[in-house]
mmCIF file of C-alpha atoms in Angstrom:
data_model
loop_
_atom_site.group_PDB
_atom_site.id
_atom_site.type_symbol
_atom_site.label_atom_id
_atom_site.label_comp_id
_atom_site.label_asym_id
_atom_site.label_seq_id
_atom_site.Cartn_x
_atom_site.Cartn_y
_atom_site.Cartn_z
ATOM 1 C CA UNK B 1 208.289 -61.599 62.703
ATOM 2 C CA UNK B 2 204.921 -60.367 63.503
ATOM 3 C CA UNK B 3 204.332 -57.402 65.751
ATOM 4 C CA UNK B 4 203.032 -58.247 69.253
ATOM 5 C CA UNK B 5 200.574 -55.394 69.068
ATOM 6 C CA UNK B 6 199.984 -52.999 66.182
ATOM 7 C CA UNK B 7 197.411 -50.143 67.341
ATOM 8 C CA UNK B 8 195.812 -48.237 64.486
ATOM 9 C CA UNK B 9 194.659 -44.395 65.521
ATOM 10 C CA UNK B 10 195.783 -41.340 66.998
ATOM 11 C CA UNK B 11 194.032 -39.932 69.379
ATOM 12 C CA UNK B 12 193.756 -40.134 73.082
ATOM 13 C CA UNK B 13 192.536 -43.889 72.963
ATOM 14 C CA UNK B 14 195.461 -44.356 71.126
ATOM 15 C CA UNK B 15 198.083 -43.423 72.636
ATOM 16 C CA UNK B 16 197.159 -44.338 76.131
ATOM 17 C CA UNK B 17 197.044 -47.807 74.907
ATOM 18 C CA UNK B 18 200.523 -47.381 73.210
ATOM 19 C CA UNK B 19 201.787 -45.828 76.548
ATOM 20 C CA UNK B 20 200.643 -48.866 78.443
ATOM 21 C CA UNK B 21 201.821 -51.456 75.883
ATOM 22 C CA UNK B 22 205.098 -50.214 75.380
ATOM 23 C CA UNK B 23 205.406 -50.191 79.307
ATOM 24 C CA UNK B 24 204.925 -53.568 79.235
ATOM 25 C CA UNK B 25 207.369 -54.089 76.737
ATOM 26 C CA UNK B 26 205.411 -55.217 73.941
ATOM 27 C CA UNK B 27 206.809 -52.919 71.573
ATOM 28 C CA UNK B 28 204.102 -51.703 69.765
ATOM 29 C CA UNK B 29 203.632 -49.763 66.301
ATOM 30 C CA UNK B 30 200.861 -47.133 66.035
ATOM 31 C CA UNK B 31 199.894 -46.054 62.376
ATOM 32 C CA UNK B 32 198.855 -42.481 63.344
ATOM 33 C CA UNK B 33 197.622 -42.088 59.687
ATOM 34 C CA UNK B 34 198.882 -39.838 56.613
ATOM 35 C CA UNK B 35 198.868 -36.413 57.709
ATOM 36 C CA UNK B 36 199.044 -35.360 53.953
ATOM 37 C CA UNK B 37 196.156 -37.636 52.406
ATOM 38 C CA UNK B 38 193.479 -34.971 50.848
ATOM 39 C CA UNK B 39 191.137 -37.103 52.223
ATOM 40 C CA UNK B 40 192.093 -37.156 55.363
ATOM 41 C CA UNK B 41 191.985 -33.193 55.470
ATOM 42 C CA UNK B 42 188.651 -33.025 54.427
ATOM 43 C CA UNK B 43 186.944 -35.979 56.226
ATOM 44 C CA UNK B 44 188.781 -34.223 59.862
ATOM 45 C CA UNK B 45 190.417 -37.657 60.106
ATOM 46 C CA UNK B 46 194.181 -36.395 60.713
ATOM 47 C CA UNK B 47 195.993 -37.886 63.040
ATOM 48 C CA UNK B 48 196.098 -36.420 66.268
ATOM 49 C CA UNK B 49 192.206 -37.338 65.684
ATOM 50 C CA UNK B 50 189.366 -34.582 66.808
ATOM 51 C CA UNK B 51 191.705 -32.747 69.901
ATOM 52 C CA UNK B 52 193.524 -31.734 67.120
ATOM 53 C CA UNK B 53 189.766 -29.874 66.115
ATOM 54 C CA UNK B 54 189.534 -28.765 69.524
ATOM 55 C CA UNK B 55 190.850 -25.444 71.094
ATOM 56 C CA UNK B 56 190.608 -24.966 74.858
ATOM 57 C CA UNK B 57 190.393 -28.649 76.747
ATOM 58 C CA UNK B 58 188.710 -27.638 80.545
ATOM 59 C CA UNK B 59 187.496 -31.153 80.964
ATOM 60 C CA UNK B 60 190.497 -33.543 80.826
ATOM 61 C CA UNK B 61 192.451 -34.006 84.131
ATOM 62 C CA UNK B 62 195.799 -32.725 85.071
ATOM 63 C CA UNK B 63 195.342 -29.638 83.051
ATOM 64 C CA UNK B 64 193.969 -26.573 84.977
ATOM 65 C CA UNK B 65 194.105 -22.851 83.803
ATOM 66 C CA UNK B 66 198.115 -22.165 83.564
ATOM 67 C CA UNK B 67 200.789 -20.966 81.904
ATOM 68 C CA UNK B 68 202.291 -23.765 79.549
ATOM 69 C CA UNK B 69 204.645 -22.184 77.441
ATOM 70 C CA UNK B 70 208.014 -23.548 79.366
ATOM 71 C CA UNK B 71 206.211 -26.587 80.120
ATOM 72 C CA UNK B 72 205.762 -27.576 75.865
ATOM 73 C CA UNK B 73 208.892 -26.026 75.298
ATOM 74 C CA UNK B 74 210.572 -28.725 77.449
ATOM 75 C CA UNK B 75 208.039 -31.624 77.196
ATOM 76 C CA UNK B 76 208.619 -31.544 73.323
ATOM 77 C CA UNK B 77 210.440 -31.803 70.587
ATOM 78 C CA UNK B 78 210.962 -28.131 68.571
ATOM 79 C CA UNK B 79 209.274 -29.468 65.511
ATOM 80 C CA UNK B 80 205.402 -30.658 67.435
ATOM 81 C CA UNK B 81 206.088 -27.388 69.413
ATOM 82 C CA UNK B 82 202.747 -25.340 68.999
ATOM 83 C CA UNK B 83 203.865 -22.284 66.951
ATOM 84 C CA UNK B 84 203.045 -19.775 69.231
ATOM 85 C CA UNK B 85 205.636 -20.941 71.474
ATOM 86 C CA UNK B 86 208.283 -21.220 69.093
ATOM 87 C CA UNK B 87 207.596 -17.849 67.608
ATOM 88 C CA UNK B 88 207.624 -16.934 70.941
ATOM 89 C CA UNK B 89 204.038 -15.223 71.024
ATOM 90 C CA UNK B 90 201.919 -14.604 73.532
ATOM 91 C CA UNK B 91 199.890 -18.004 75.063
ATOM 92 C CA UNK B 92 196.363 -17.987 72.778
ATOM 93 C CA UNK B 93 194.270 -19.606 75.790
ATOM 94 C CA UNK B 94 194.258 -19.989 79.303
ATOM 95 C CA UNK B 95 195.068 -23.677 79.818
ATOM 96 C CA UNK B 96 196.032 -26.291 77.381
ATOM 97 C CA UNK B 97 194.690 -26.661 73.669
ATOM 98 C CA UNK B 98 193.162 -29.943 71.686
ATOM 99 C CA UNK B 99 196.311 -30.226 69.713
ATOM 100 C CA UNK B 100 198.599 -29.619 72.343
ATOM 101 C CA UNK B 101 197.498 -31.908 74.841
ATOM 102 C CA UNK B 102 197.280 -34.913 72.243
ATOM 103 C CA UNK B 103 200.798 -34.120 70.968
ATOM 104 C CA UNK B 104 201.763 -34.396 74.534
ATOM 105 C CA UNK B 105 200.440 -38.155 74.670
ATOM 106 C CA UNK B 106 202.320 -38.620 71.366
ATOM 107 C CA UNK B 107 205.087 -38.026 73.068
ATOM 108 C CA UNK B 108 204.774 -39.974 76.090
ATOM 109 C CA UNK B 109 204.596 -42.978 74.046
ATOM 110 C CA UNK B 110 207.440 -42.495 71.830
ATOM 111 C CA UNK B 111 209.429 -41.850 75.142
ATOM 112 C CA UNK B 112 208.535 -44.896 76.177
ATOM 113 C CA UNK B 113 209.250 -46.739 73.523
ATOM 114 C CA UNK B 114 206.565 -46.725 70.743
ATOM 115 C CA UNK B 115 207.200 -46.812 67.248
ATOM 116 C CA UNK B 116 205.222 -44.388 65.361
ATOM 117 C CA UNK B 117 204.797 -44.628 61.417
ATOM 118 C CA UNK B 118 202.715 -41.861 59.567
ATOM 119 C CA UNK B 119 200.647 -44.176 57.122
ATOM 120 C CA UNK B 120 196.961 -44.744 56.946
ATOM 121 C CA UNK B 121 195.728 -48.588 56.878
ATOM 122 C CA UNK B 122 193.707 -48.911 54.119
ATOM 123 C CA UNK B 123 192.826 -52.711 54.602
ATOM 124 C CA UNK B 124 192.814 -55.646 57.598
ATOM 125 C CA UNK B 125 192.826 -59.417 57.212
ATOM 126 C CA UNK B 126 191.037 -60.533 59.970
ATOM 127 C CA UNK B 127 190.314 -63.756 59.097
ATOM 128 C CA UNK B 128 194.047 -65.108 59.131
ATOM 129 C CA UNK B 129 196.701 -65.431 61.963
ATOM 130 C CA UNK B 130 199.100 -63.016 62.580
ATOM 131 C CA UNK B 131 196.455 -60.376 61.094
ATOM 132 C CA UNK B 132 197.740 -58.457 58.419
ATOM 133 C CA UNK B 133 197.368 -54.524 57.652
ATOM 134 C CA UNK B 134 197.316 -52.842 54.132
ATOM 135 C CA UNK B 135 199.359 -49.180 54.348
ATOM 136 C CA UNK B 136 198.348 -46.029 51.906
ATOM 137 C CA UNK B 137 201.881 -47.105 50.276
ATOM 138 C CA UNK B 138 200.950 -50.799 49.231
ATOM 139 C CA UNK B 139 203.163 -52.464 52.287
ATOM 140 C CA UNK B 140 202.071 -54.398 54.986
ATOM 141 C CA UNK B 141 202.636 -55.544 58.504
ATOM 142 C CA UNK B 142 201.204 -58.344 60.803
ATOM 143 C CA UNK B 143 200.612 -58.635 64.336
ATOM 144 C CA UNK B 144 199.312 -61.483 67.087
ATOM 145 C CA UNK B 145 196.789 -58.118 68.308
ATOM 146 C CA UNK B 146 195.273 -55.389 67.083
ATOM 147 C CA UNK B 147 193.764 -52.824 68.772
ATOM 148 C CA UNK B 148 191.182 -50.727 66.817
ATOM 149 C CA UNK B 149 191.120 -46.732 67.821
ATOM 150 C CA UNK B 150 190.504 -44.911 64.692
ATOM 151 C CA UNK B 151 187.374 -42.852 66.058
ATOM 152 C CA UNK B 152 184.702 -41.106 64.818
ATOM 153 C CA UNK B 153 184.630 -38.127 63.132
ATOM 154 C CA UNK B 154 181.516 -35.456 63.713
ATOM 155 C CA UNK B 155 178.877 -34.346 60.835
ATOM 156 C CA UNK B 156 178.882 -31.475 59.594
ATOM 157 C CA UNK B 157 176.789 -29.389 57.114
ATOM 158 C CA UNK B 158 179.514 -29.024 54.607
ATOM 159 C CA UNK B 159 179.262 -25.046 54.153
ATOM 160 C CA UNK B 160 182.383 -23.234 53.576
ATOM 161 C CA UNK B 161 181.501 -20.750 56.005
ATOM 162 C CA UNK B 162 180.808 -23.176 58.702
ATOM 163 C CA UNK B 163 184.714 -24.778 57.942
ATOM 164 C CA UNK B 164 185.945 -21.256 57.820
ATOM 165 C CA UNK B 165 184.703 -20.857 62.068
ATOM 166 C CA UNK B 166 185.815 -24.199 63.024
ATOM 167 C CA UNK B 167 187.024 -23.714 66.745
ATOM 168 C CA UNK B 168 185.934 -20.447 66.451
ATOM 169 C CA UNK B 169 182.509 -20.447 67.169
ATOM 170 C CA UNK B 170 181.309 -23.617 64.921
ATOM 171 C CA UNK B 171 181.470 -27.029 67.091
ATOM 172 C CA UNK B 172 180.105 -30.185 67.207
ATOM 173 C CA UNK B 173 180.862 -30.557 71.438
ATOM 174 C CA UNK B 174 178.614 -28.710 73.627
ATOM 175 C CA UNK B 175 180.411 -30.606 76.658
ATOM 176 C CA UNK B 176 183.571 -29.578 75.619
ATOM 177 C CA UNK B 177 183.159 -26.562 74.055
ATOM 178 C CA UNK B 178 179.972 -25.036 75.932
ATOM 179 C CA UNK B 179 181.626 -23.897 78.758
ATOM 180 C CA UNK B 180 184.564 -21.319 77.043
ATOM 181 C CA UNK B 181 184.184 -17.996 77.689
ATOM 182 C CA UNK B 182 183.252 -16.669 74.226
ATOM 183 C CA UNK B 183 179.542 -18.177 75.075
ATOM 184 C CA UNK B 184 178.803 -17.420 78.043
ATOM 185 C CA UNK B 185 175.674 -15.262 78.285
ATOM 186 C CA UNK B 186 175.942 -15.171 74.687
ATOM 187 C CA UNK B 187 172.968 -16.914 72.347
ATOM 188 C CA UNK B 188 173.706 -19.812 70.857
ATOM 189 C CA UNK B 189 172.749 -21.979 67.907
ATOM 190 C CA UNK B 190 172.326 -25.515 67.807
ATOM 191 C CA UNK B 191 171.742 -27.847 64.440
ATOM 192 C CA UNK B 192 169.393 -31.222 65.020
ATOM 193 C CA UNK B 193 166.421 -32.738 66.035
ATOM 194 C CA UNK B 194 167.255 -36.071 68.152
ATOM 195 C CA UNK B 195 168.023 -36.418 71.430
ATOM 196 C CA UNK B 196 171.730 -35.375 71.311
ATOM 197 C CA UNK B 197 170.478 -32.072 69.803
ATOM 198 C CA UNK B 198 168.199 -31.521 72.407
ATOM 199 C CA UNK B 199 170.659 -33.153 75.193
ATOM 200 C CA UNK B 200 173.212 -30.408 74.215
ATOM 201 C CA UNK B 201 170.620 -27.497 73.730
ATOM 202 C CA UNK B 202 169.773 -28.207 77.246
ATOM 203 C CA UNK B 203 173.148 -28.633 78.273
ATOM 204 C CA UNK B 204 173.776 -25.154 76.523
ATOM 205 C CA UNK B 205 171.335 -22.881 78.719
ATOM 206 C CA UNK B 206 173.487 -23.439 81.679
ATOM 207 C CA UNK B 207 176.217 -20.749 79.849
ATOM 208 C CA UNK B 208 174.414 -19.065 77.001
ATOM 209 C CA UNK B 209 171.572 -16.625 77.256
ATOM 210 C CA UNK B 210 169.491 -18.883 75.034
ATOM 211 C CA UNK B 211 169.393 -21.556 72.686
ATOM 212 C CA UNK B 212 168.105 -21.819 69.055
ATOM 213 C CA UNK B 213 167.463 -25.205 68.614
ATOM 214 C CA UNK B 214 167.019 -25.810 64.264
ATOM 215 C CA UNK B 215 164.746 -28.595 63.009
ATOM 216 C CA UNK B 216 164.793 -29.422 59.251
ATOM 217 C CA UNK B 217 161.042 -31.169 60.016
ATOM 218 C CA UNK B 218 157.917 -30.041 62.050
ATOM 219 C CA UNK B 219 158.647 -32.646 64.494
ATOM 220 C CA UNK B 220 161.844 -33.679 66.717
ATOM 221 C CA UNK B 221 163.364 -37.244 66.110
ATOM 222 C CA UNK B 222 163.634 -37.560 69.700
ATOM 223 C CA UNK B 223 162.494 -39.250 72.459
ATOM 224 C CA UNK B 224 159.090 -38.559 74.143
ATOM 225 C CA UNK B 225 160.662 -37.077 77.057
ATOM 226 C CA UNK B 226 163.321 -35.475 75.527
ATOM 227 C CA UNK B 227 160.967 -33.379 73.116
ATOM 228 C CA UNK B 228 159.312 -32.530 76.617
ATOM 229 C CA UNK B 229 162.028 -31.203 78.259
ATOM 230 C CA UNK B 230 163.151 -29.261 74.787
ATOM 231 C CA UNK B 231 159.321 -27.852 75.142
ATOM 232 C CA UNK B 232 159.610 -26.886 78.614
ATOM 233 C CA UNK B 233 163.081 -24.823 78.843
ATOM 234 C CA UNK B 234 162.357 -21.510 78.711
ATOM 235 C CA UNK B 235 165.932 -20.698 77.565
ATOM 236 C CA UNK B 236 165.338 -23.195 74.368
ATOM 237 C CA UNK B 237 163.113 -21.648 71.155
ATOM 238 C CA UNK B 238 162.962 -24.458 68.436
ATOM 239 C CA UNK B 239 162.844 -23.151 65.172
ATOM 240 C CA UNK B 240 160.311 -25.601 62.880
ATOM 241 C CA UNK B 241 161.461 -26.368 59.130
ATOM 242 C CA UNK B 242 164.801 -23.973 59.557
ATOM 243 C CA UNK B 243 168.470 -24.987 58.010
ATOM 244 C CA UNK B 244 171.731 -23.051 58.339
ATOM 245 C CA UNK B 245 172.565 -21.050 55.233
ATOM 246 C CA UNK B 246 175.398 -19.388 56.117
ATOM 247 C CA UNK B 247 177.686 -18.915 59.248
ATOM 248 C CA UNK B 248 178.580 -15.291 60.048
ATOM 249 C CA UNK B 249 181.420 -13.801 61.967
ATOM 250 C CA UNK B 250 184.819 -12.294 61.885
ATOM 251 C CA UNK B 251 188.580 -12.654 62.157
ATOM 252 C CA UNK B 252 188.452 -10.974 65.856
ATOM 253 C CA UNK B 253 185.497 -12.049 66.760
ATOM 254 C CA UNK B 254 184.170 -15.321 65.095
ATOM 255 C CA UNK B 255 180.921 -16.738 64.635
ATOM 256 C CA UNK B 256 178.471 -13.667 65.494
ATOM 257 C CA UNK B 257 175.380 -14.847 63.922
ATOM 258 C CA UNK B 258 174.321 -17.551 61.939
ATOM 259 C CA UNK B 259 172.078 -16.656 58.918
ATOM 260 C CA UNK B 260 169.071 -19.359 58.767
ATOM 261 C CA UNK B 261 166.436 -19.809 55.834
ATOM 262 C CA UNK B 262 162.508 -21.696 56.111
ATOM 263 C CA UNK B 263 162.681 -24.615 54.145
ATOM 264 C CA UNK B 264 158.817 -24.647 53.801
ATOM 265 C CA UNK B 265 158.333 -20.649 53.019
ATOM 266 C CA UNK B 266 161.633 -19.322 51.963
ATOM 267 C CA UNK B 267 161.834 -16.419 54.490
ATOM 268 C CA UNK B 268 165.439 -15.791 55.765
ATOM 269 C CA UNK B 269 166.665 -14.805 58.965
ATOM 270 C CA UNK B 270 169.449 -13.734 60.647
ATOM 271 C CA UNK B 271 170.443 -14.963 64.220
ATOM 272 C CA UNK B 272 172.446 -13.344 66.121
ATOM 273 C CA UNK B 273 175.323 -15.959 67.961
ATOM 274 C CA UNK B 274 178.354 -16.537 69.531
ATOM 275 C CA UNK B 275 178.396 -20.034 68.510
ATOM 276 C CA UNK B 276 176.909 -22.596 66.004
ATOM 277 C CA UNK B 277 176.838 -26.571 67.603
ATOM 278 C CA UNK B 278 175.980 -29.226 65.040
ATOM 279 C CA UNK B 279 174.433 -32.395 66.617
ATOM 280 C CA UNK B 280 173.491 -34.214 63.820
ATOM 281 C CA UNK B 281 175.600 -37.195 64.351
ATOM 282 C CA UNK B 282 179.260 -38.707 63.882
ATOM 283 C CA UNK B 283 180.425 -41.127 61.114
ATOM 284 C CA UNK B 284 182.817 -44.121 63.193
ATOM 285 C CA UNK B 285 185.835 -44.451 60.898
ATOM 286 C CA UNK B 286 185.635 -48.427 60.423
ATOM 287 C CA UNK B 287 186.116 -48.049 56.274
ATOM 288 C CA UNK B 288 188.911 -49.791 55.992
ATOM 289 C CA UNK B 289 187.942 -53.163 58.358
ATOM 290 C CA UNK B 290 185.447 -54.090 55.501
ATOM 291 C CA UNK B 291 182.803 -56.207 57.329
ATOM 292 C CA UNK B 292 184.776 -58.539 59.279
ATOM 293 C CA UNK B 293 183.869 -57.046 62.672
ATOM 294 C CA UNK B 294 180.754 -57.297 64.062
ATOM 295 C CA UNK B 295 179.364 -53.679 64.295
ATOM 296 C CA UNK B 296 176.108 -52.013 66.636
ATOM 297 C CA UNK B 297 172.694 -50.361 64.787
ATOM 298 C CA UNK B 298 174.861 -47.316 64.510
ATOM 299 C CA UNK B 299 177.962 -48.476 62.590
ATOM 300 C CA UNK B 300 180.119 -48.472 65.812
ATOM 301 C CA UNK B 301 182.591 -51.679 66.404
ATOM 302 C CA UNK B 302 180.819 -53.977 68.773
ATOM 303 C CA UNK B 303 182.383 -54.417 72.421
ATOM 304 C CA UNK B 304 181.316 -58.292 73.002
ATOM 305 C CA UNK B 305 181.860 -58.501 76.556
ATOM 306 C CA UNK B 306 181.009 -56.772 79.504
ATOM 307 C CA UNK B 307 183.378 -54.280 81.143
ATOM 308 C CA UNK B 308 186.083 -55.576 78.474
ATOM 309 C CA UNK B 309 187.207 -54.117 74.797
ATOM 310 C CA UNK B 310 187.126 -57.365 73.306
ATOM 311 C CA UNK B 311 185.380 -57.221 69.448
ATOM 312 C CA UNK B 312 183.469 -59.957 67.665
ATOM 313 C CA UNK B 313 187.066 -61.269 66.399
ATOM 314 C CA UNK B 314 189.725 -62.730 68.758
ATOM 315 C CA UNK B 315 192.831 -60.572 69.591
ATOM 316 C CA UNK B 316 191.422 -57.666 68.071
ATOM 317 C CA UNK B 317 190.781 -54.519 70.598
ATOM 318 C CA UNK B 318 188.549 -51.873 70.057
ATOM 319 C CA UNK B 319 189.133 -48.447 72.264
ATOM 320 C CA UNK B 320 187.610 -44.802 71.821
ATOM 321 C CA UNK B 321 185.193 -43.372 70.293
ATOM 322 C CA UNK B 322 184.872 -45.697 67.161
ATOM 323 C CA UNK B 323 183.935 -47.936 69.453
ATOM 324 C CA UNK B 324 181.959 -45.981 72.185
ATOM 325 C CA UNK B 325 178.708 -44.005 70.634
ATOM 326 C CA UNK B 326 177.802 -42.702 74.333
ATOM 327 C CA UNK B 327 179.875 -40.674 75.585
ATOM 328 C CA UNK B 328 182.728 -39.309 73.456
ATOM 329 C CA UNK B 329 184.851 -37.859 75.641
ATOM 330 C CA UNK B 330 188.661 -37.669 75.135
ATOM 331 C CA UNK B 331 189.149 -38.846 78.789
ATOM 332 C CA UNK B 332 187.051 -41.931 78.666
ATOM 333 C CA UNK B 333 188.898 -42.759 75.531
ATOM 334 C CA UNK B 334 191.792 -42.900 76.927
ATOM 335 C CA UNK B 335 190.486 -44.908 79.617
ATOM 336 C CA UNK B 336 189.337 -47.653 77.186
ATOM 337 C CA UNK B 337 192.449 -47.276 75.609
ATOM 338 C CA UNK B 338 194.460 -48.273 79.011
ATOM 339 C CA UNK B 339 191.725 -51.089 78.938
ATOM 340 C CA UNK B 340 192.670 -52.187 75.428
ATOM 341 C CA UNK B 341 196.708 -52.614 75.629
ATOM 342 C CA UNK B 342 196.073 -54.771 79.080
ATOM 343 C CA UNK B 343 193.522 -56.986 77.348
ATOM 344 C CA UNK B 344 196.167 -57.282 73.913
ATOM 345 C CA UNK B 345 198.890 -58.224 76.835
ATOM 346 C CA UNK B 346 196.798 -60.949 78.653
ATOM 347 C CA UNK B 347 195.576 -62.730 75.389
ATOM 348 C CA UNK B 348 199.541 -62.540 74.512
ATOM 349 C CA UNK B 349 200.497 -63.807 77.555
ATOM 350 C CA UNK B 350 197.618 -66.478 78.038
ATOM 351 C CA UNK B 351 198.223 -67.901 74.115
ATOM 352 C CA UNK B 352 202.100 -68.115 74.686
ATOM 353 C CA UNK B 353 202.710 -65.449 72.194
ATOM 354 C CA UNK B 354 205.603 -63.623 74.502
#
């Protein structure tokens, strides 16, 4: 028989819509992906999706500074215990971590039911009823609804040395990274010229002591006004015809300068950092739908309807970030995500389908 609702992702869109469907008893199956694909290492497209990139979460209610050993001791299971807590070691952060707080929804949903199988979909048939998904291992499964949550996974410049300070120091979040300690009157570097490079530049001066903002060309991308208000911050010094060589830092430390060369004259430089932010862009992870969904000018599945996460195909959902190219944040995935499972459960309910 064909699955009610089969939800394909693993992040915080995810599993808030797998929390909400199973607690309307629709019994639904998440494929979380293939945690041991070579791709999937390398593209950051794990499951647990980008929290699992992230350390310190500050924005996401519910989660204030704390002590949360006992609490992920208890909430769960020993083997998705972080392993600071199960080597008993002291607490790395003040509050919760990316991958902590995501395994935490994983949780949730298996306690309330949701089956969970560790497989990447490789291929959807949209265009038949129940839809059908292809699995990494050649099997398949169908369901009356689908909801889409596979995100979208940030840009980066591909430089070992930029992987090697991942979380500590490189990022690709100034709203959810910009505000940890280890930049706080500290300079910063930021990689782009549109407006989200200069949106999180600016966003940047209101921790770090100032802001080099790195242009490959002699002009910004941006907007009028945003080129403007890059101009007109003091705190921001845009660095004309500049690209990221190397990142520099240490185990204790991390990133503590970020070496840069001209791409017009050659000359090298060496910036002293606490932090390197790449805005250059995310890639929506929508590979594997083909081109049977209607997507925006960005590559990003198309909501079709106001104020609803309906996609250009019937009974298909769309929630997170592969969907939303705005405003990326874990929380307002999960709210689409809430959005998703109850619009899967009315178009089950209103076409007889339980």
């Amino acid at each position: 028989m064909p699955e009610n609702v089969i939800i394909i992702g693993s992040g915080p869109a995810a599993w808030t819509a797998a929390i909400y469907a199973a607690r309307a008893n629709l019994n639904p199956l998440v494929f979380e992906g293939n945690p041991y694909d070579k791709k999937n290492q390398e593209n950051g497209t794990l499951p647990l999706g980008q929290l699992a990139l992230t350390t310190e979460v500050e924005n996401f209610p519910t989660w204030p500074a704390g002590d949360t050993r006992q609490y992920l001791k208890t909430a769960l299971k020993e083997d998705d215990q972080p392993y600071w807590v199960t080597a008993n070691k002291e607490q790395p952060t003040h509050g919760i971590n990316g991958p902590e707080l995501v395994a935490l929804a994983r949780q949730q949903a298996r306690n309330v039911g949701t089956r969970v199988e560790s497989k990447d979909v490789v291929k959807v048939d949209l265009k038949n009823k129940p839809f059908t998904v292809t699995l990494h291992d050649g099997s398949t499964a169908q369901a009356h609804t689908l909801i889409i949550a596979t995100g979208a996974r940030a840009n980066y410049l591909g430089l070992p040395s930029e992987d090697k300070y991942k979380n500590r120091g490189v990022s690709a979040c100034a709203v959810c990274d910009g505000a940890l300690p280890r930049f706080k009157n500290q300079p910063i570097v930021v990689v782009g010229g549109g407006d989200t490079a200069v949106e999180e530049a600016g966003y940047l001066t209101k921790f770090a002591s100032n802001v080099h903002l790195l242009v490959r060309r002699d002009v910004l991308r941006a907007s009028k006004i945003m080129a403007e208000r890059a101009a007109s911050n003091s705190k921001i010094g845009i660095k004309w015809h500049t690209e990221v060589e190397e990142v520099i830092g240490d185990d204790k430390k991390g990133v503590t300068a970020v070496r840069v060369k001209n791409n017009k004259t050659g000359e090298k430089e060496e910036l002293p950092a606490s932090g390197l932010f790449l805005a250059i862009g995310h890639t929506p992870n929508v590979g594997f739908l083909g081109d049977q969904l209607e997507l925006n000018a960005s590559g990003y599945i198309q909501w079709t309807t106001l104020a609803r996460t309906y996609t250009s195909v019937e009974g298909v959902f769309a929630a997170g970030d592969v969907a939303d190219d705005y405003y990326r944040q874990a929380v307002s995935a999960a709210g689409t995500g809430c959005m998703a499972a109850l619009d899967a459960e009315r178009y089950l309910g209103h076409h007889g389908l339980i």
